[in-house]
Amino acid sequence: MVLAELSAMADDLLRYRPEFPILERTTYMISNSLGAMPRGVYDSTREFCDIWATRGVCAWEEKWWEMAREVGDEIGAIMNAPPGSVSLQLNVTGCEAVVASCFDFKGPRNKIVYSDMNFPSIMYFWEAQQSRGARVHMVRTDDGIHVPTEGMLHAIDEQTLLVPMSHVVFRSAYIQDAKAIIEKAHRVGAYVVLDCFQSLGTVPVDIQGLNADFAVGGVLKWLCGGAGTSYLYVRPDLGKKLEPKLTGWFAHEHPFDFEIGATRYSDPPYRFMQGTSNVPGFYTALPGLKIIREAGVERIREKSKKMTARLIELADQRGWKVNAPRDPERRGGTVAIDMPNSRDVCQELLKRDVLVDYRPKAGVRFSPHFYNTMEEIDRAIQTVDEILSEMGVAATAR
Ligand SMILES: Cc1ncc(COP(=O)(O)O)c(C=O)c1O
């Protein structure tokens, strides 16, 4: 792509900058952890307060009950999920629990396959299911960046029940070959739970194209939607027949009949919900979802690739260790850089309003999003230079 073309495209996405107040006072490069708050959240949370204040309990019937479906559909639209297939949950770990509760682990098909690059919370959850009969098979990886597809394919066999895998790995932003893994899982009768937390919003996800059985994630990172709203997509044909045991009255066919005894499941998305949902979280989620949809993930991705390439170029020039895939097609939105004293450097960056984070075995994670500029990338790295020079670490710049 020629330079002029790129800057025109980048400029177009930069028209969203004024929508994010924090960009006026910080170099915000931590969208892998918490996306910047859209200005529209002030109005949408006021809307929540207004309806609560003026309509009280009537708000459930007039707005809040159906809102769970509407927000689920907004998220679904970004991943090409059909309407009604995405339920809202509180967090991703809870989404895994809902999926787990659809199965039992008593039979020979009780193996759970994932790699050691999975998000730890997911591992903690599945490890804990071993006391309920699940058998965890962890695929070991060696370079802290990639997950060898072959290793995953080899581990998935006729005894495998579920494969809870990250689409984009949180530690290195490696994009796993979800299609190949899903195809293998299906060939042997296993299901895949695709964790899209680090992909949706910055890497295009076509959940029907991938034919994933389940997809999970939250809105607070790349979707700029705040905490407390996570999503669980269930493939529509499965959604009709699975019966989650982690359930409650929201999942009942006639919740307001308050029948006693066993439940009668409603259809998705409510079928996969439990009790009263986090309504304020729906309101904080909507403005970010609207902007991401309008901006378009394909365009966000094109810009993201350029920004992460620039980060790598700058790190290479300085001889710092880059813990991210070199292949742009396999690299998500984050570049982890392990420069000298990286934990302390991260603390100093935060003090200087360059917002990033640090993870052991990864380094300082830089996660630019569509609202960042190329100049900010250069400025962030120059700030690292200044910090290292103040620390007395000799510059190795070439
Ligand atoms: C890929 C991935 N999965 C899951 C989680 C944790 O999700 P939750 O806190 O919603 O359970 C994170 C958090 O950073 C993540 O990056």
CSV table of C-alpha atoms and ligand atoms in Angstrom, one decimal:
chain,number,residue,atom,x,y,z
A,1,MET,CA,0.0,0.0,0.0
A,2,VAL,CA,1.4,3.4,-0.9
A,3,LEU,CA,2.0,6.0,1.8
A,4,ALA,CA,-0.6,8.4,0.7
A,5,GLU,CA,-3.2,5.7,0.6
A,6,LEU,CA,-2.3,4.7,4.1
A,7,SER,CA,-2.4,8.1,5.6
A,8,ALA,CA,-5.8,8.8,4.0
A,9,MET,CA,-7.1,5.6,5.6
A,10,ALA,CA,-5.5,6.4,8.9
A,11,ASP,CA,-6.9,9.9,8.9
A,12,ASP,CA,-10.4,8.6,8.2
A,13,LEU,CA,-10.3,6.5,11.4
A,14,LEU,CA,-8.8,9.4,13.3
A,15,ARG,CA,-12.0,11.2,12.9
A,16,TYR,CA,-13.2,9.1,15.9
A,17,ARG,CA,-10.4,10.6,18.2
A,18,PRO,CA,-12.6,13.3,19.6
A,19,GLU,CA,-15.1,10.7,20.8
A,20,PHE,CA,-12.5,9.4,23.3
A,21,PRO,CA,-11.7,12.0,26.0
A,22,ILE,CA,-8.7,10.2,27.5
A,23,LEU,CA,-6.8,10.7,24.2
A,24,GLU,CA,-6.6,14.4,25.0
A,25,ARG,CA,-4.4,13.8,28.0
A,26,THR,CA,-2.6,10.5,27.6
A,27,THR,CA,-0.9,8.3,25.1
A,28,TYR,CA,-3.4,5.6,25.4
A,29,MET,CA,-2.0,2.3,24.3
A,30,ILE,CA,-3.6,-0.3,26.5
A,31,SER,CA,-6.7,-1.3,24.6
A,32,ASN,CA,-5.8,-5.0,25.1
A,33,SER,CA,-6.7,-4.4,28.7
A,34,LEU,CA,-9.2,-1.6,28.8
A,35,GLY,CA,-10.4,0.2,25.7
A,36,ALA,CA,-10.8,4.0,26.0
A,37,MET,CA,-14.2,5.2,27.1
A,38,PRO,CA,-16.3,6.7,24.4
A,39,ARG,CA,-17.7,10.1,25.2
A,40,GLY,CA,-21.2,8.7,24.4
A,41,VAL,CA,-21.1,6.7,27.6
A,42,TYR,CA,-21.9,9.8,29.6
A,43,ASP,CA,-25.2,10.1,27.7
A,44,SER,CA,-26.0,6.4,27.7
A,45,THR,CA,-25.5,6.0,31.4
A,46,ARG,CA,-27.6,9.1,32.0
A,47,GLU,CA,-30.3,7.3,29.9
A,48,PHE,CA,-30.0,4.4,32.3
A,49,CYS,CA,-30.4,6.7,35.3
A,50,ASP,CA,-33.3,8.5,33.7
A,51,ILE,CA,-35.3,5.4,32.9
A,52,TRP,CA,-34.6,4.0,36.4
A,53,ALA,CA,-35.6,7.3,38.0
A,54,THR,CA,-38.7,7.8,36.0
A,55,ARG,CA,-40.0,4.4,35.1
A,56,GLY,CA,-38.7,2.4,38.0
A,57,VAL,CA,-39.6,-1.3,37.9
A,58,CYS,CA,-41.5,-0.8,34.6
A,59,ALA,CA,-38.1,-0.4,32.9
A,60,TRP,CA,-37.7,-4.1,32.9
A,61,GLU,CA,-40.7,-4.7,30.7
A,62,GLU,CA,-40.3,-1.5,28.7
A,63,LYS,CA,-36.6,-1.8,28.0
A,64,TRP,CA,-34.2,-3.8,30.1
A,65,TRP,CA,-35.4,-7.4,29.5
A,66,GLU,CA,-35.2,-7.1,25.7
A,67,MET,CA,-32.0,-5.0,25.9
A,68,ALA,CA,-30.0,-8.2,26.7
A,69,ARG,CA,-31.0,-9.6,23.3
A,70,GLU,CA,-30.4,-6.2,21.6
A,71,VAL,CA,-26.9,-5.8,23.0
A,72,GLY,CA,-26.1,-9.4,22.3
A,73,ASP,CA,-27.2,-8.9,18.7
A,74,GLU,CA,-25.0,-5.7,18.4
A,75,ILE,CA,-22.0,-7.8,19.5
A,76,GLY,CA,-23.1,-10.7,17.2
A,77,ALA,CA,-23.2,-8.3,14.2
A,78,ILE,CA,-19.4,-7.6,14.7
A,79,MET,CA,-18.6,-11.4,14.5
A,80,ASN,CA,-21.2,-12.4,11.9
A,81,ALA,CA,-23.3,-14.3,14.4
A,82,PRO,CA,-27.0,-14.6,13.5
A,83,PRO,CA,-29.5,-12.6,15.6
A,84,GLY,CA,-30.4,-14.3,18.9
A,85,SER,CA,-27.3,-16.4,19.1
A,86,VAL,CA,-25.3,-14.3,21.6
A,87,SER,CA,-26.2,-14.2,25.3
A,88,LEU,CA,-24.8,-11.7,27.8
A,89,GLN,CA,-22.8,-12.8,30.8
A,90,LEU,CA,-20.7,-11.1,33.5
A,91,ASN,CA,-17.3,-12.3,32.5
A,92,VAL,CA,-15.5,-14.8,30.3
A,93,THR,CA,-14.7,-17.2,33.0
A,94,GLY,CA,-18.4,-17.4,33.8
A,95,CYS,CA,-19.1,-18.0,30.1
A,96,GLU,CA,-16.8,-21.0,30.2
A,97,ALA,CA,-18.7,-22.2,33.3
A,98,VAL,CA,-22.0,-22.0,31.4
A,99,VAL,CA,-20.5,-24.1,28.5
A,100,ALA,CA,-19.1,-26.6,30.9
A,101,SER,CA,-22.5,-27.0,32.6
A,102,CYS,CA,-23.9,-28.2,29.3
A,103,PHE,CA,-21.8,-31.4,29.4
A,104,ASP,CA,-20.9,-34.1,31.9
A,105,PHE,CA,-17.5,-35.6,32.2
A,106,LYS,CA,-18.5,-39.1,33.4
A,107,GLY,CA,-18.0,-41.0,30.1
A,108,PRO,CA,-14.8,-41.7,28.2
A,109,ARG,CA,-15.1,-38.4,26.2
A,110,ASN,CA,-14.0,-36.1,29.0
A,111,LYS,CA,-10.7,-34.6,27.7
A,112,ILE,CA,-10.2,-30.9,27.6
A,113,VAL,CA,-7.4,-29.7,25.3
A,114,TYR,CA,-5.8,-26.3,25.5
A,115,SER,CA,-2.3,-24.8,25.3
A,116,ASP,CA,-0.3,-23.2,28.1
A,117,MET,CA,-0.8,-19.9,26.3
A,118,ASN,CA,-4.4,-19.8,27.3
A,119,PHE,CA,-5.6,-17.0,29.6
A,120,PRO,CA,-4.8,-18.3,33.1
A,121,SER,CA,-8.4,-17.7,34.4
A,122,ILE,CA,-9.6,-20.2,31.8
A,123,MET,CA,-7.0,-22.7,32.9
A,124,TYR,CA,-7.9,-22.2,36.6
A,125,PHE,CA,-11.5,-22.9,35.7
A,126,TRP,CA,-10.9,-26.1,33.7
A,127,GLU,CA,-8.2,-27.4,36.1
A,128,ALA,CA,-10.8,-27.2,38.8
A,129,GLN,CA,-13.3,-29.3,36.8
A,130,GLN,CA,-10.9,-32.2,37.1
A,131,SER,CA,-12.6,-33.0,40.5
A,132,ARG,CA,-15.8,-33.4,38.4
A,133,GLY,CA,-14.3,-35.9,36.0
A,134,ALA,CA,-12.8,-33.7,33.4
A,135,ARG,CA,-9.3,-34.6,32.2
A,136,VAL,CA,-7.1,-31.6,31.2
A,137,HIS,CA,-4.5,-32.1,28.5
A,138,MET,CA,-2.3,-29.0,28.3
A,139,VAL,CA,-0.3,-28.6,25.1
A,140,ARG,CA,3.1,-27.2,26.0
A,141,THR,CA,4.6,-24.4,23.9
A,142,ASP,CA,8.3,-23.3,24.0
A,143,ASP,CA,9.0,-19.8,22.7
A,144,GLY,CA,6.4,-17.8,24.6
A,145,ILE,CA,5.0,-16.4,21.4
A,146,HIS,CA,3.5,-19.1,19.1
A,147,VAL,CA,1.1,-22.0,19.7
A,148,PRO,CA,2.1,-24.8,17.3
A,149,THR,CA,-1.0,-25.8,15.4
A,150,GLU,CA,0.3,-29.3,14.9
A,151,GLY,CA,0.6,-29.7,18.7
A,152,MET,CA,-3.1,-28.8,19.2
A,153,LEU,CA,-4.2,-31.0,16.3
A,154,HIS,CA,-2.3,-33.9,17.6
A,155,ALA,CA,-3.8,-33.6,21.1
A,156,ILE,CA,-7.4,-33.4,19.9
A,157,ASP,CA,-8.7,-37.0,19.6
A,158,GLU,CA,-11.8,-39.2,20.0
A,159,GLN,CA,-11.8,-38.7,23.7
A,160,THR,CA,-11.8,-34.9,23.5
A,161,LEU,CA,-14.9,-33.2,24.6
A,162,LEU,CA,-14.0,-29.5,24.5
A,163,VAL,CA,-11.2,-27.3,23.2
A,164,PRO,CA,-11.2,-23.9,25.0
A,165,MET,CA,-8.7,-21.9,23.0
A,166,SER,CA,-7.8,-18.2,22.6
A,167,HIS,CA,-8.3,-16.9,19.1
A,168,VAL,CA,-5.6,-14.3,19.8
A,169,VAL,CA,-3.2,-15.2,22.7
A,170,PHE,CA,-3.2,-12.6,25.4
A,171,ARG,CA,0.6,-12.9,26.1
A,172,SER,CA,2.0,-12.5,22.6
A,173,ALA,CA,-1.0,-11.6,20.4
A,174,TYR,CA,-0.4,-14.7,18.3
A,175,ILE,CA,-3.4,-15.5,16.1
A,176,GLN,CA,-4.1,-19.2,16.3
A,177,ASP,CA,-5.2,-21.2,13.3
A,178,ALA,CA,-8.8,-21.5,14.7
A,179,LYS,CA,-10.2,-22.9,11.4
A,180,ALA,CA,-7.8,-25.8,11.3
A,181,ILE,CA,-8.3,-26.6,15.0
A,182,ILE,CA,-12.1,-26.4,14.7
A,183,GLU,CA,-12.1,-28.6,11.7
A,184,LYS,CA,-10.0,-31.2,13.5
A,185,ALA,CA,-12.2,-31.0,16.6
A,186,HIS,CA,-15.3,-31.6,14.5
A,187,ARG,CA,-13.8,-34.5,12.7
A,188,VAL,CA,-13.4,-36.3,16.0
A,189,GLY,CA,-16.7,-35.1,17.5
A,190,ALA,CA,-15.3,-32.4,19.9
A,191,TYR,CA,-16.4,-28.8,20.4
A,192,VAL,CA,-14.4,-25.6,20.4
A,193,VAL,CA,-14.9,-22.7,22.7
A,194,LEU,CA,-13.2,-19.8,20.9
A,195,ASP,CA,-12.1,-17.0,23.2
A,196,CYS,CA,-12.3,-13.9,21.1
A,197,PHE,CA,-11.5,-11.4,23.9
A,198,GLN,CA,-8.2,-10.4,22.3
A,199,SER,CA,-9.5,-10.5,18.7
A,200,LEU,CA,-13.0,-9.1,18.4
A,201,GLY,CA,-12.8,-5.4,17.6
A,202,THR,CA,-9.2,-5.5,16.2
A,203,VAL,CA,-9.0,-8.7,14.2
A,204,PRO,CA,-12.0,-9.7,12.0
A,205,VAL,CA,-13.9,-12.6,13.3
A,206,ASP,CA,-16.4,-14.5,11.1
A,207,ILE,CA,-17.8,-17.0,13.7
A,208,GLN,CA,-20.1,-18.7,11.2
A,209,GLY,CA,-17.3,-19.0,8.6
A,210,LEU,CA,-15.1,-20.5,11.3
A,211,ASN,CA,-18.0,-22.8,12.3
A,212,ALA,CA,-17.1,-22.4,16.0
A,213,ASP,CA,-19.4,-24.1,18.4
A,214,PHE,CA,-19.0,-21.5,21.1
A,215,ALA,CA,-17.4,-18.1,21.2
A,216,VAL,CA,-16.7,-16.0,24.3
A,217,GLY,CA,-15.3,-12.6,25.1
A,218,GLY,CA,-16.0,-9.3,26.7
A,219,VAL,CA,-16.6,-5.7,25.6
A,220,LEU,CA,-14.1,-3.9,27.8
A,221,LYS,CA,-11.0,-4.2,25.7
A,222,TRP,CA,-11.0,-3.8,21.9
A,223,LEU,CA,-14.8,-3.0,21.9
A,224,CYS,CA,-14.5,0.0,24.3
A,225,GLY,CA,-17.6,-1.1,26.2
A,226,GLY,CA,-16.5,-1.1,29.9
A,227,ALA,CA,-16.5,-3.8,32.5
A,228,GLY,CA,-19.3,-6.2,33.3
A,229,THR,CA,-20.6,-7.3,29.9
A,230,SER,CA,-19.3,-10.5,28.3
A,231,TYR,CA,-20.8,-12.5,25.5
A,232,LEU,CA,-21.4,-16.2,24.8
A,233,TYR,CA,-22.2,-17.2,21.3
A,234,VAL,CA,-23.6,-20.7,20.8
A,235,ARG,CA,-23.9,-22.2,17.4
A,236,PRO,CA,-27.6,-22.0,16.6
A,237,ASP,CA,-28.2,-25.7,16.1
A,238,LEU,CA,-26.5,-26.5,19.4
A,239,GLY,CA,-28.3,-23.6,21.1
A,240,LYS,CA,-31.6,-25.3,20.5
A,241,LYS,CA,-30.6,-28.5,22.2
A,242,LEU,CA,-28.0,-27.9,24.9
A,243,GLU,CA,-29.3,-27.6,28.5
A,244,PRO,CA,-27.0,-25.6,30.7
A,245,LYS,CA,-27.1,-26.7,34.3
A,246,LEU,CA,-25.7,-23.3,35.4
A,247,THR,CA,-29.1,-21.8,34.9
A,248,GLY,CA,-31.8,-19.7,36.5
A,249,TRP,CA,-35.1,-17.9,36.0
A,250,PHE,CA,-33.9,-15.8,33.0
A,251,ALA,CA,-33.5,-19.0,31.1
A,252,HIS,CA,-37.1,-20.2,31.8
A,253,GLU,CA,-39.6,-20.4,29.0
A,254,HIS,CA,-42.1,-18.4,31.0
A,255,PRO,CA,-40.0,-16.6,33.7
A,256,PHE,CA,-42.8,-14.5,34.9
A,257,ASP,CA,-45.0,-17.5,35.7
A,258,PHE,CA,-42.7,-18.3,38.5
A,259,GLU,CA,-43.4,-22.0,38.2
A,260,ILE,CA,-42.0,-24.3,40.9
A,261,GLY,CA,-39.9,-27.4,40.2
A,262,ALA,CA,-37.6,-28.1,37.3
A,263,THR,CA,-37.0,-25.5,34.6
A,264,ARG,CA,-38.3,-25.5,31.1
A,265,TYR,CA,-35.7,-23.9,28.9
A,266,SER,CA,-36.4,-21.0,26.7
A,267,ASP,CA,-34.7,-20.5,23.3
A,268,PRO,CA,-31.4,-18.7,23.0
A,269,PRO,CA,-30.1,-16.2,23.9
A,270,TYR,CA,-32.0,-16.3,27.2
A,271,ARG,CA,-31.6,-20.0,27.5
A,272,PHE,CA,-27.9,-19.5,28.4
A,273,MET,CA,-28.5,-16.7,31.0
A,274,GLN,CA,-29.1,-17.3,34.7
A,275,GLY,CA,-30.4,-14.5,36.9
A,276,THR,CA,-30.8,-10.7,36.9
A,277,SER,CA,-28.3,-9.2,34.4
A,278,ASN,CA,-25.9,-6.3,34.7
A,279,VAL,CA,-28.1,-3.6,33.1
A,280,PRO,CA,-25.8,-0.6,33.6
A,281,GLY,CA,-23.2,-2.6,31.7
A,282,PHE,CA,-25.5,-2.8,28.7
A,283,TYR,CA,-25.6,1.0,28.6
A,284,THR,CA,-21.9,1.4,28.8
A,285,ALA,CA,-21.4,-1.2,26.1
A,286,LEU,CA,-23.5,0.4,23.4
A,287,PRO,CA,-21.6,3.5,22.3
A,288,GLY,CA,-18.3,1.6,21.8
A,289,LEU,CA,-20.1,-1.2,19.8
A,290,LYS,CA,-21.7,1.4,17.6
A,291,ILE,CA,-18.3,3.1,16.8
A,292,ILE,CA,-16.5,-0.2,16.2
A,293,ARG,CA,-19.3,-1.3,13.8
A,294,GLU,CA,-19.3,2.0,12.0
A,295,ALA,CA,-15.5,2.2,11.8
A,296,GLY,CA,-15.4,-1.4,10.5
A,297,VAL,CA,-13.0,-4.1,11.9
A,298,GLU,CA,-11.5,-4.7,8.4
A,299,ARG,CA,-10.2,-1.1,8.3
A,300,ILE,CA,-9.2,-1.2,12.0
A,301,ARG,CA,-7.2,-4.3,11.2
A,302,GLU,CA,-5.3,-2.7,8.3
A,303,LYS,CA,-4.3,0.2,10.4
A,304,SER,CA,-3.4,-2.0,13.4
A,305,LYS,CA,-1.0,-4.0,11.2
A,306,LYS,CA,0.8,-0.9,10.3
A,307,MET,CA,1.0,0.3,13.9
A,308,THR,CA,2.3,-3.0,15.3
A,309,ALA,CA,4.8,-3.2,12.4
A,310,ARG,CA,6.1,0.3,13.4
A,311,LEU,CA,6.4,-0.8,17.0
A,312,ILE,CA,8.5,-3.8,16.0
A,313,GLU,CA,10.7,-1.7,13.7
A,314,LEU,CA,11.4,0.7,16.5
A,315,ALA,CA,12.1,-2.1,19.0
A,316,ASP,CA,14.4,-3.9,16.5
A,317,GLN,CA,16.4,-0.7,15.9
A,318,ARG,CA,17.1,-0.6,19.6
A,319,GLY,CA,17.9,-4.3,20.0
A,320,TRP,CA,15.0,-5.0,22.3
A,321,LYS,CA,13.4,-8.4,22.5
A,322,VAL,CA,10.0,-8.5,20.7
A,323,ASN,CA,7.6,-11.1,22.1
A,324,ALA,CA,5.1,-10.9,19.2
A,325,PRO,CA,4.8,-12.9,16.0
A,326,ARG,CA,6.8,-11.5,13.1
A,327,ASP,CA,4.2,-12.5,10.5
A,328,PRO,CA,1.7,-9.7,10.4
A,329,GLU,CA,-1.0,-12.1,9.3
A,330,ARG,CA,-0.5,-14.1,12.6
A,331,ARG,CA,-0.1,-11.0,14.8
A,332,GLY,CA,-3.1,-9.4,16.7
A,333,GLY,CA,-3.2,-5.8,18.0
A,334,THR,CA,-0.5,-6.0,20.7
A,335,VAL,CA,3.3,-5.9,20.6
A,336,ALA,CA,5.0,-7.0,23.9
A,337,ILE,CA,8.5,-5.7,24.1
A,338,ASP,CA,11.0,-6.9,26.7
A,339,MET,CA,13.5,-4.0,26.9
A,340,PRO,CA,16.0,-3.7,29.8
A,341,ASN,CA,14.2,-3.2,33.2
A,342,SER,CA,10.9,-3.6,31.5
A,343,ARG,CA,8.8,-3.8,34.7
A,344,ASP,CA,10.3,-0.5,36.0
A,345,VAL,CA,10.0,1.1,32.6
A,346,CYS,CA,6.3,0.3,32.6
A,347,GLN,CA,5.8,2.0,35.9
A,348,GLU,CA,7.7,5.1,34.6
A,349,LEU,CA,5.6,5.1,31.4
A,350,LEU,CA,2.4,5.2,33.4
A,351,LYS,CA,3.7,8.1,35.5
A,352,ARG,CA,4.4,10.0,32.2
A,353,ASP,CA,0.8,9.2,31.0
A,354,VAL,CA,1.9,6.7,28.4
A,355,LEU,CA,-0.7,4.0,29.3
A,356,VAL,CA,0.6,0.5,28.8
A,357,ASP,CA,0.9,-2.6,30.9
A,358,TYR,CA,3.6,-5.2,31.9
A,359,ARG,CA,3.2,-9.0,31.9
A,360,PRO,CA,5.8,-11.5,33.1
A,361,LYS,CA,7.4,-13.5,30.3
A,362,ALA,CA,6.1,-10.9,27.8
A,363,GLY,CA,7.4,-7.4,28.8
A,364,VAL,CA,5.7,-4.1,28.2
A,365,ARG,CA,2.6,-4.5,26.1
A,366,PHE,CA,1.8,-1.8,23.6
A,367,SER,CA,-1.8,-2.0,22.2
A,368,PRO,CA,-2.6,0.8,19.8
A,369,HIS,CA,-6.2,0.9,18.5
A,370,PHE,CA,-7.9,2.8,15.6
A,371,TYR,CA,-7.9,6.0,17.6
A,372,ASN,CA,-4.1,6.2,18.0
A,373,THR,CA,-1.7,8.0,15.7
A,374,MET,CA,1.6,6.9,14.2
A,375,GLU,CA,3.1,9.9,16.0
A,376,GLU,CA,1.9,8.4,19.3
A,377,ILE,CA,3.7,5.2,18.6
A,378,ASP,CA,7.0,7.0,18.0
A,379,ARG,CA,6.4,9.2,21.1
A,380,ALA,CA,5.8,6.1,23.3
A,381,ILE,CA,9.0,4.5,22.2
A,382,GLN,CA,10.9,7.8,22.6
A,383,THR,CA,9.6,8.0,26.1
A,384,VAL,CA,11.1,4.6,26.8
A,385,ASP,CA,14.4,5.9,25.4
A,386,GLU,CA,14.3,8.8,27.9
A,387,ILE,CA,13.4,6.6,30.8
A,388,LEU,CA,16.2,4.1,30.0
A,389,SER,CA,18.7,6.9,29.6
A,390,GLU,CA,17.7,8.4,33.0
A,391,MET,CA,18.1,4.9,34.5
A,392,GLY,CA,21.6,4.9,33.1
A,393,VAL,CA,20.9,2.1,30.6
A,394,ALA,CA,23.2,2.6,27.7
A,395,ALA,CA,21.3,3.2,24.4
A,396,THR,CA,21.8,0.4,22.0
A,397,ALA,CA,20.1,2.3,19.1
A,398,ARG,CA,21.5,1.5,15.7
B,1,LIG,C1,-8.0,-13.9,26.1
B,1,LIG,C2,-8.7,-13.6,27.5
B,1,LIG,N1,-9.6,-14.5,28.0
B,1,LIG,C3,-10.1,-14.2,29.2
B,1,LIG,C4,-9.8,-13.1,29.9
B,1,LIG,C5,-10.4,-13.0,31.3
B,1,LIG,O1,-11.8,-12.7,31.2
B,1,LIG,P1,-12.7,-12.5,32.4
B,1,LIG,O2,-12.0,-11.6,33.4
B,1,LIG,O3,-13.9,-11.8,31.8
B,1,LIG,O4,-13.1,-13.8,33.0
B,1,LIG,C6,-8.9,-12.2,29.4
B,1,LIG,C7,-8.5,-11.0,30.2
B,1,LIG,O5,-7.6,-10.3,30.0
B,1,LIG,C8,-8.3,-12.5,28.2
B,1,LIG,O6,-7.3,-11.7,27.7
